[in-house]
Short mmCIF file of C-alpha atoms in Angstrom, two decimals:
data_model
loop_
_atom_site.label_atom_id
_atom_site.label_comp_id
_atom_site.label_asym_id
_atom_site.label_seq_id
_atom_site.Cartn_x
_atom_site.Cartn_y
_atom_site.Cartn_z
CA TYR A 54 147.60 -270.60 -50.50
CA GLN A 55 144.53 -268.36 -50.41
CA ARG A 56 144.07 -269.20 -46.72
CA ARG A 57 147.70 -268.34 -46.03
CA VAL A 58 147.32 -265.01 -47.81
CA ARG A 59 144.25 -264.09 -45.74
CA GLU A 60 145.89 -265.13 -42.44
CA ALA A 61 149.06 -263.17 -43.19
CA VAL A 62 147.16 -259.99 -44.04
CA VAL A 63 144.93 -260.21 -40.96
CA SER A 64 147.69 -261.12 -38.47
CA THR A 65 150.19 -258.40 -39.41
CA GLN A 66 149.90 -254.86 -38.01
CA SER A 67 151.72 -252.33 -40.16
CA THR A 68 150.76 -251.54 -43.71
CA GLY A 69 154.28 -252.25 -44.90
CA THR A 70 154.35 -255.64 -43.20
CA LYS A 71 150.95 -256.48 -44.66
CA MET A 72 152.14 -255.63 -48.14
CA ARG A 73 155.38 -257.64 -47.82
CA SER A 74 153.47 -260.65 -46.47
CA PHE A 75 150.90 -260.40 -49.21
CA VAL A 76 153.51 -260.19 -51.97
CA PHE A 77 155.52 -263.08 -50.49
CA LEU A 78 152.53 -265.40 -50.17
CA LEU A 79 151.19 -264.35 -53.55
CA ALA A 80 154.52 -265.57 -54.94
CA LEU A 81 153.97 -268.88 -53.13
CA PHE A 82 150.53 -269.10 -54.71
CA ALA A 83 152.00 -268.49 -58.16
CA GLN A 84 154.69 -271.11 -57.49
CA GLY A 85 152.03 -273.68 -56.58
CA TRP A 86 149.99 -272.79 -59.67
CA CYS A 87 153.09 -273.22 -61.84
CA ALA A 88 153.84 -276.60 -60.22
CA TRP A 89 150.57 -278.27 -61.19
CA ARG A 90 150.59 -276.58 -64.60
CA LYS A 91 154.09 -277.94 -65.30
CA ALA A 92 152.91 -281.34 -64.11
CA ALA A 93 149.95 -281.18 -66.49
CA GLN A 94 152.18 -280.19 -69.40
CA GLY A 95 154.61 -283.00 -68.57
CA ILE A 96 151.83 -285.61 -68.50
CA GLN A 97 150.37 -284.17 -71.70
CA LYS A 98 153.74 -284.54 -73.44
CA GLY A 99 154.64 -287.92 -71.94
CA LEU A 100 151.30 -289.68 -72.43
CA PHE A 101 149.27 -288.02 -75.14
CA GLY A 102 152.16 -286.61 -77.13
CA ALA A 103 153.47 -290.16 -77.61
CA ALA A 104 150.08 -291.41 -78.81
CA GLY A 105 149.69 -288.51 -81.22
CA GLY A 106 152.37 -289.81 -83.57
CA LEU A 107 150.63 -293.15 -84.12
CA SER A 108 148.20 -292.31 -86.89
CA ASP A 109 148.34 -295.43 -89.07
CA PRO A 110 145.67 -297.92 -87.94
CA GLN A 111 147.08 -300.61 -90.26
CA ALA A 112 150.48 -300.46 -88.57
CA ILE A 113 149.18 -302.32 -85.55
CA GLN A 114 149.61 -305.68 -87.28
CA PHE A 115 153.37 -304.99 -87.37
CA ALA A 116 153.63 -303.91 -83.73
CA PRO A 117 157.05 -305.08 -82.48
CA GLY A 118 157.24 -307.70 -79.76
CA GLN A 119 159.65 -307.83 -76.84
CA ALA A 120 163.15 -307.63 -78.28
CA GLY A 121 165.16 -308.48 -75.19
CA VAL A 122 164.88 -310.98 -72.36
CA TYR A 123 161.47 -311.14 -70.72
CA TYR A 124 161.81 -310.07 -67.10
CA GLN A 125 160.98 -312.69 -64.45
CA HIS A 126 160.69 -312.12 -60.72
CA ALA A 127 163.48 -313.74 -58.69
CA GLY A 128 163.95 -314.80 -55.09
CA ARG A 129 161.39 -313.50 -52.64
CA ASP A 130 159.69 -311.42 -55.38
CA SER A 131 158.60 -314.65 -57.09
CA THR A 132 156.17 -315.37 -54.27
CA SER A 133 155.33 -311.85 -53.09
CA LEU A 134 154.61 -310.15 -56.43
CA PRO A 135 151.98 -310.96 -59.09
CA SER A 136 153.47 -312.38 -62.27
CA ILE A 137 152.27 -311.35 -65.75
CA GLU A 138 152.85 -313.88 -68.52
CA PRO A 139 153.75 -312.76 -72.09
CA CYS A 140 150.94 -312.23 -74.60
CA GLN A 141 152.80 -311.21 -77.75
CA ALA A 142 149.75 -312.04 -79.89
CA VAL A 143 148.05 -308.98 -78.36
CA LYS A 144 149.05 -306.03 -80.54
CA CYS A 145 148.76 -302.38 -79.55
CA HIS A 146 149.80 -299.00 -80.89
CA MET A 147 150.62 -298.01 -77.33
CA THR A 148 150.72 -299.82 -73.97
CA LEU A 149 150.13 -297.62 -70.95
CA VAL A 150 150.46 -298.77 -67.35
CA VAL A 151 149.33 -296.55 -64.47
CA ALA A 152 150.70 -297.30 -60.98
CA LEU A 153 148.61 -295.81 -58.15
CA ASP A 154 150.06 -295.15 -54.69
CA SER A 155 147.86 -296.91 -52.13
CA SER A 156 150.22 -296.57 -49.14
CA GLY A 157 149.25 -295.52 -45.64
CA SER A 158 150.46 -291.94 -46.07
CA VAL A 159 147.94 -291.38 -48.88
CA GLY A 160 144.80 -292.07 -46.86
CA ARG A 161 141.47 -293.37 -48.11
CA GLU A 162 140.02 -289.97 -49.03
CA ASN A 163 143.04 -288.98 -51.12
CA PHE A 164 143.16 -292.38 -52.79
CA ILE A 165 139.62 -291.70 -54.03
CA LYS A 166 140.87 -288.44 -55.58
CA GLU A 167 143.66 -290.43 -57.22
CA LEU A 168 141.07 -292.77 -58.74
CA ASP A 169 138.97 -289.80 -59.92
CA PHE A 170 142.01 -288.47 -61.79
CA LEU A 171 142.60 -291.92 -63.27
CA ARG A 172 139.02 -292.01 -64.57
CA THR A 173 139.55 -288.66 -66.28
CA LEU A 174 142.67 -290.06 -67.96
CA LEU A 175 140.70 -293.08 -69.19
CA GLU A 176 138.02 -290.81 -70.64
CA ILE A 177 140.60 -288.74 -72.52
CA ILE A 178 142.46 -291.83 -73.76
CA GLN A 179 139.24 -293.35 -75.06
CA ILE A 180 138.20 -290.20 -76.92
CA LYS A 181 141.65 -289.68 -78.47
CA SER A 182 142.06 -293.33 -79.41
CA LEU A 183 138.68 -293.39 -81.15
CA THR A 184 139.37 -290.10 -82.90
CA ASN A 185 142.79 -291.24 -84.17
CA ASP A 186 141.87 -294.91 -84.67
CA VAL A 187 144.64 -295.97 -82.26
CA LYS A 188 144.54 -299.01 -80.01
CA VAL A 189 145.78 -298.29 -76.49
CA CYS A 190 146.29 -301.26 -74.18
CA VAL A 191 146.00 -300.24 -70.53
CA GLY A 192 147.34 -301.91 -67.40
CA LEU A 193 146.58 -300.75 -63.87
CA VAL A 194 148.27 -301.58 -60.57
CA SER A 195 148.04 -300.17 -57.07
CA TYR A 196 150.95 -300.53 -54.69
CA SER A 197 151.61 -300.24 -50.99
CA THR A 198 153.51 -302.96 -49.09
CA SER A 199 152.33 -305.37 -51.81
CA VAL A 200 151.28 -304.84 -55.43
CA ARG A 201 147.71 -305.37 -56.64
CA VAL A 202 146.84 -305.99 -60.31
CA ILE A 203 143.65 -304.10 -61.28
CA ASP A 204 143.83 -304.69 -65.02
CA ASN A 205 146.21 -306.72 -67.15
CA PRO A 206 146.80 -305.35 -70.69
CA CYS A 207 146.86 -308.93 -71.96
CA CYS A 208 143.14 -309.16 -71.12
CA GLU A 209 142.31 -306.59 -73.85
CA ASN A 210 139.55 -305.00 -71.79
CA THR A 211 137.91 -301.92 -73.27
CA LEU A 212 138.47 -298.58 -71.61
CA CYS A 213 134.78 -298.51 -70.65
CA ARG A 214 135.10 -301.74 -68.68
CA ILE A 215 138.37 -300.63 -67.09
CA PHE A 216 136.63 -297.39 -66.09
CA ASP A 217 133.88 -299.42 -64.38
CA GLN A 218 136.46 -301.58 -62.61
CA THR A 219 138.04 -298.57 -60.89
CA ALA A 220 134.91 -298.21 -58.74
CA SER A 221 135.82 -301.38 -56.84
CA VAL A 222 139.56 -300.79 -56.30
CA PRO A 223 140.27 -301.18 -52.56
CA TYR A 224 142.52 -298.93 -50.54
CA ASP A 225 145.26 -301.03 -48.94
CA GLY A 226 147.43 -298.77 -46.76
CA GLY A 227 150.87 -299.91 -45.62
CA SER A 228 154.39 -299.10 -46.83
CA THR A 229 155.53 -297.78 -50.23
CA ASN A 230 156.94 -300.58 -52.40
CA THR A 231 157.83 -298.53 -55.47
CA ALA A 232 160.33 -301.12 -56.71
CA GLY A 233 157.63 -303.82 -56.60
CA ALA A 234 155.29 -301.63 -58.64
CA LEU A 235 158.01 -301.10 -61.26
CA LYS A 236 158.69 -304.84 -61.53
CA VAL A 237 155.05 -305.75 -62.15
CA ALA A 238 154.64 -302.78 -64.52
CA ARG A 239 157.70 -303.89 -66.51
CA GLN A 240 156.18 -307.33 -67.08
CA MET A 241 152.93 -305.69 -68.21
CA LEU A 242 154.75 -303.39 -70.64
CA GLN A 243 156.82 -306.25 -72.04
CA ALA A 244 153.87 -308.63 -72.35
CA ALA A 245 152.03 -307.29 -75.41
CA SER A 246 153.47 -306.27 -78.79
CA SER A 247 153.51 -302.48 -78.92
CA TYR A 248 155.14 -299.46 -80.58
CA LYS A 249 155.11 -297.31 -77.45
CA ARG A 250 155.48 -298.42 -73.83
CA ILE A 251 154.73 -295.85 -71.14
CA LEU A 252 154.47 -296.02 -67.35
CA LEU A 253 152.76 -293.31 -65.29
CA LEU A 254 153.88 -293.68 -61.67
CA ILE A 255 152.01 -291.66 -59.02
CA THR A 256 153.47 -291.38 -55.51
CA ASP A 257 153.06 -289.14 -52.49
CA GLY A 258 156.34 -289.91 -50.77
CA ARG A 259 159.40 -292.05 -50.98
CA SER A 260 160.04 -295.77 -51.31
CA ASN A 261 160.54 -297.44 -47.92
CA THR A 262 160.35 -301.16 -48.69
CA GLY A 263 161.35 -303.51 -51.52
CA GLY A 264 164.73 -301.88 -52.15
CA SER A 265 165.75 -298.86 -54.22
CA PRO A 266 163.73 -298.51 -57.44
CA ILE A 267 166.25 -296.33 -59.29
CA SER A 268 168.56 -298.96 -60.84
CA PHE A 269 165.60 -301.11 -61.91
CA ALA A 270 163.90 -298.12 -63.51
CA GLN A 271 167.08 -297.42 -65.48
CA GLN A 272 167.00 -301.00 -66.79
CA MET A 273 163.42 -300.45 -67.93
CA ARG A 274 164.42 -297.32 -69.84
CA ASP A 275 167.71 -298.60 -71.29
CA GLU A 276 166.86 -302.24 -72.08
CA ASP A 277 163.17 -301.98 -73.01
CA GLY A 278 162.83 -298.37 -74.21
CA ILE A 279 160.06 -297.73 -71.66
CA THR A 280 159.13 -294.10 -71.01
CA ILE A 281 158.53 -293.50 -67.30
CA VAL A 282 156.49 -290.45 -66.29
CA THR A 283 156.55 -289.81 -62.53
CA LEU A 284 154.04 -287.59 -60.74
CA GLY A 285 154.86 -286.62 -57.17
CA VAL A 286 152.13 -285.43 -54.83
CA THR A 287 152.83 -283.21 -51.76
CA ASN A 288 156.19 -281.89 -50.60
CA SER A 289 157.10 -285.21 -48.97
CA ILE A 290 158.43 -286.67 -52.19
CA ARG A 291 162.11 -287.53 -52.58
CA VAL A 292 163.10 -285.47 -55.61
CA SER A 293 166.30 -287.43 -56.31
CA GLU A 294 164.36 -290.71 -56.34
CA LEU A 295 161.80 -289.48 -58.87
CA GLN A 296 164.60 -288.03 -61.01
CA GLY A 297 166.35 -291.41 -60.92
CA ILE A 298 163.16 -293.27 -61.86
CA SER A 299 162.13 -291.03 -64.75
CA GLY A 300 165.65 -290.19 -65.94
CA GLU A 301 164.60 -286.53 -66.14
CA ASP A 302 166.01 -283.58 -64.20
CA GLU A 303 162.64 -281.86 -63.88
CA VAL A 304 160.24 -283.53 -61.44
CA LEU A 305 156.53 -283.34 -62.15
CA ARG A 306 154.62 -282.69 -58.94
CA ILE A 307 151.52 -281.17 -57.42
CA ASP A 308 151.26 -279.79 -53.89
CA SER A 309 148.21 -281.75 -52.76
CA PHE A 310 145.71 -284.36 -53.85
CA ASP A 311 143.12 -281.58 -54.27
CA GLU A 312 145.09 -280.33 -57.29
CA PHE A 313 144.25 -283.51 -59.19
CA HIS A 314 141.07 -281.65 -60.14
CA ASP A 315 143.04 -278.77 -61.74
CA LEU A 316 145.30 -281.31 -63.43
CA ALA A 317 142.31 -283.11 -64.91
CA GLU A 318 140.70 -279.87 -66.13
CA PHE A 319 143.90 -278.87 -67.92
CA LEU A 320 144.22 -282.24 -69.66
CA ILE A 321 140.57 -282.18 -70.72
CA SER A 322 140.91 -278.70 -72.25
CA ALA A 323 144.15 -279.69 -73.98
CA ASN A 324 142.86 -282.94 -75.49
CA VAL A 325 139.08 -282.96 -75.83
CA LEU A 326 137.24 -280.73 -78.30
CA ASP A 327 133.78 -281.93 -77.34
CA ASP A 328 131.83 -279.60 -75.05
CA ASP A 329 130.81 -282.44 -72.72
CA PRO A 330 133.49 -285.16 -72.59
CA ASP A 331 131.62 -287.07 -69.87
CA MET A 332 128.56 -287.38 -72.10
CA TYR A 333 130.70 -288.32 -75.10
CA PHE A 334 132.38 -291.04 -73.05
CA SER A 335 129.05 -292.30 -71.66
CA GLU A 336 127.52 -292.49 -75.13
CA ASN A 337 130.44 -294.54 -76.41
CA CYS A 338 130.28 -296.87 -73.41
CA ALA A 339 126.53 -297.32 -73.80
CA ALA A 340 127.22 -299.13 -77.06
CA ASP A 341 129.95 -301.26 -75.46
CA THR A 342 128.40 -304.62 -74.55
CA SER A 343 131.64 -306.31 -73.48
CA VAL A 344 132.26 -307.61 -69.95
CA PHE A 345 135.39 -307.17 -67.87
CA ASN A 346 137.78 -310.03 -68.50
CA HIS A 347 139.65 -311.25 -65.42
CA CYS A 348 142.22 -313.09 -67.50
CA SER A 349 144.74 -315.09 -65.53
CA HIS A 350 148.04 -313.88 -64.20
CA ASN A 351 150.23 -315.85 -61.84
CA ASP A 352 149.34 -314.58 -58.40
CA THR A 353 151.15 -315.67 -55.28
CA ALA A 354 148.41 -318.31 -54.93
CA ALA A 355 149.66 -319.91 -58.13
CA CYS A 356 152.90 -320.83 -56.40
CA VAL A 357 152.73 -324.56 -55.63
CA TRP A 358 155.05 -325.94 -52.93
CA GLU A 359 156.22 -329.46 -53.63
CA ALA A 360 157.30 -331.60 -50.67
CA GLY A 361 160.84 -332.94 -50.58
CA GLN A 362 162.45 -335.90 -48.80
CA CYS A 363 162.59 -335.63 -45.01
CA VAL A 364 166.20 -336.02 -43.82
CA GLU A 365 168.12 -335.54 -40.57
CA SER A 366 170.33 -332.46 -40.61
CA ARG A 367 172.42 -331.00 -37.81
CA ARG A 368 172.74 -327.78 -39.78
CA TYR A 369 169.20 -326.78 -38.82
CA SER A 370 169.21 -328.21 -35.30
CA HIS A 371 168.35 -324.81 -33.82
CA LEU A 372 164.89 -325.20 -35.39
CA SER A 373 164.13 -328.56 -33.79
CA SER A 374 161.66 -327.02 -31.32
CA ARG A 375 159.21 -326.70 -34.20
CA ILE A 376 158.76 -330.44 -34.51
CA GLY A 377 158.49 -331.37 -30.85
CA HIS A 378 161.16 -334.06 -30.61
CA ILE A 379 164.94 -334.24 -30.37
CA PRO A 380 166.04 -335.45 -33.86
CA SER A 381 166.46 -332.49 -36.24
CA CYS A 382 164.74 -333.53 -39.45
CA PHE A 383 164.04 -331.14 -42.28
CA MET A 384 163.14 -331.13 -45.94
CA THR A 385 163.69 -328.65 -48.75
CA THR A 386 160.47 -327.72 -50.52
CA THR A 387 160.33 -326.14 -53.96
CA CYS A 388 157.87 -323.54 -55.22
CA LYS A 389 156.99 -323.87 -58.91
CA SER A 390 154.79 -321.63 -61.04
CA SER A 391 152.08 -322.93 -63.34
CA LEU A 392 154.66 -322.97 -66.14
CA GLY A 393 156.94 -325.25 -64.11
CA GLU A 394 159.86 -322.90 -63.47
CA ILE A 395 161.35 -322.85 -59.97
CA ARG A 396 160.39 -319.63 -58.21
CA ASP A 397 161.67 -320.22 -54.66
CA ARG A 398 162.97 -322.80 -52.19
CA LYS A 399 162.76 -323.03 -48.42
CA VAL A 400 163.73 -325.43 -45.65
CA VAL A 401 160.91 -326.60 -43.36
CA ALA A 402 160.84 -328.89 -40.33
CA CYS A 403 159.36 -332.38 -40.58
CA ARG A 404 159.02 -335.47 -38.38
CA CYS A 405 161.75 -337.98 -38.89
CA PRO A 406 160.42 -341.06 -40.71
CA ASP A 407 162.32 -343.51 -38.45
CA LEU A 408 160.80 -343.10 -34.96
CA SER A 409 163.26 -345.61 -33.47
CA TYR A 410 166.16 -343.43 -34.44
CA ILE A 411 168.56 -343.00 -31.47
CA PRO A 412 170.69 -339.89 -31.72
CA VAL A 413 174.30 -339.86 -30.63
CA TYR A 414 174.75 -336.95 -28.24
CA PRO A 415 178.10 -335.20 -28.09
CA PHE A 416 177.72 -334.75 -24.31
CA ARG A 417 176.13 -336.54 -21.34
CA PRO A 418 172.80 -334.88 -20.52
CA THR A 419 172.56 -333.36 -17.03
CA TRP A 420 169.28 -335.13 -16.29
CA ARG A 421 171.04 -338.57 -16.22
CA LYS A 422 172.46 -338.00 -12.75
CA HIS A 423 168.93 -337.43 -11.39
CA GLY A 424 168.02 -341.08 -11.75
CA VAL A 425 166.88 -341.33 -15.33
CA GLY A 426 168.81 -344.50 -16.16
CA ARG A 427 168.39 -344.82 -19.92
CA TRP A 428 168.77 -342.87 -23.10
CA PRO A 429 165.63 -341.83 -24.96
#
């Protein structure tokens, strides 16, 4: 905005035109300033306002578990998305999941700024949780075409170790699978017993793979009582989509990834009384001797395909070129998770077990008249 103001003043000729341009672009500057400030206030209310009401450290032993049906991936999602198993024995005052946009439109440099903002959030959460004696369970995912689990709240990692883990989060690039991020986040938020369940979803654009996320987000809010805070970055966001995901008319957004710095400064001033929050955080982490726990979650690799019986089937005869001979033999294989439930099925080609099998053709092949005197 400052650059636009300078260019407008320099490029115009008359004094009146200069003044009108200056006033107009100064209004744009103020609008941008208001945008990130509103975003900061929205995050402050959605994240830290929710945690502020949990002041009884003894209440954690009565943290409510998942009341409704535990969500399970279905169809293609069962093999393409990570699966988080329930851990109701883990009890939290609040469970917070942060979903980071790692799509191609973000870019590596801006993804680093996204991670810097995340680290500031973790610092603030640690200081407030220690001050108020509140246990906050944190889950982290990044999403592009696929969804990557960075930290599972069931692992009960400390905020210091989660902070360290953010240094090794890779940038993926690709499409924007917002629906996939919501599905994995919902399993994380359902997994542990918790009073408050909050999702912070950061995106720079609009969902373009995995289907519409709006109806699924509404299920999360209505069926599980999950609070979804959406933060849009840049003007490329689809306002209606973020409104549908959060269930709020007002969309929290910032104009660029550079404004993550202003966002972080506002949240620090609003939540941290210590003069040097970085030093306070470092001192607390220096006494933390724990190691990062990569506790298990059912990745796509955990899907085990079990072979079925190879049978002849004319239904799939158009696939017979895969197996290199005329009989069309296929088998249905089943994918099962480590818990034994069926997650997917597919039909694959196989070699017919009876090699002497002679098919009955519905027509006389044209090559017979060229002197080939017998059937194969």
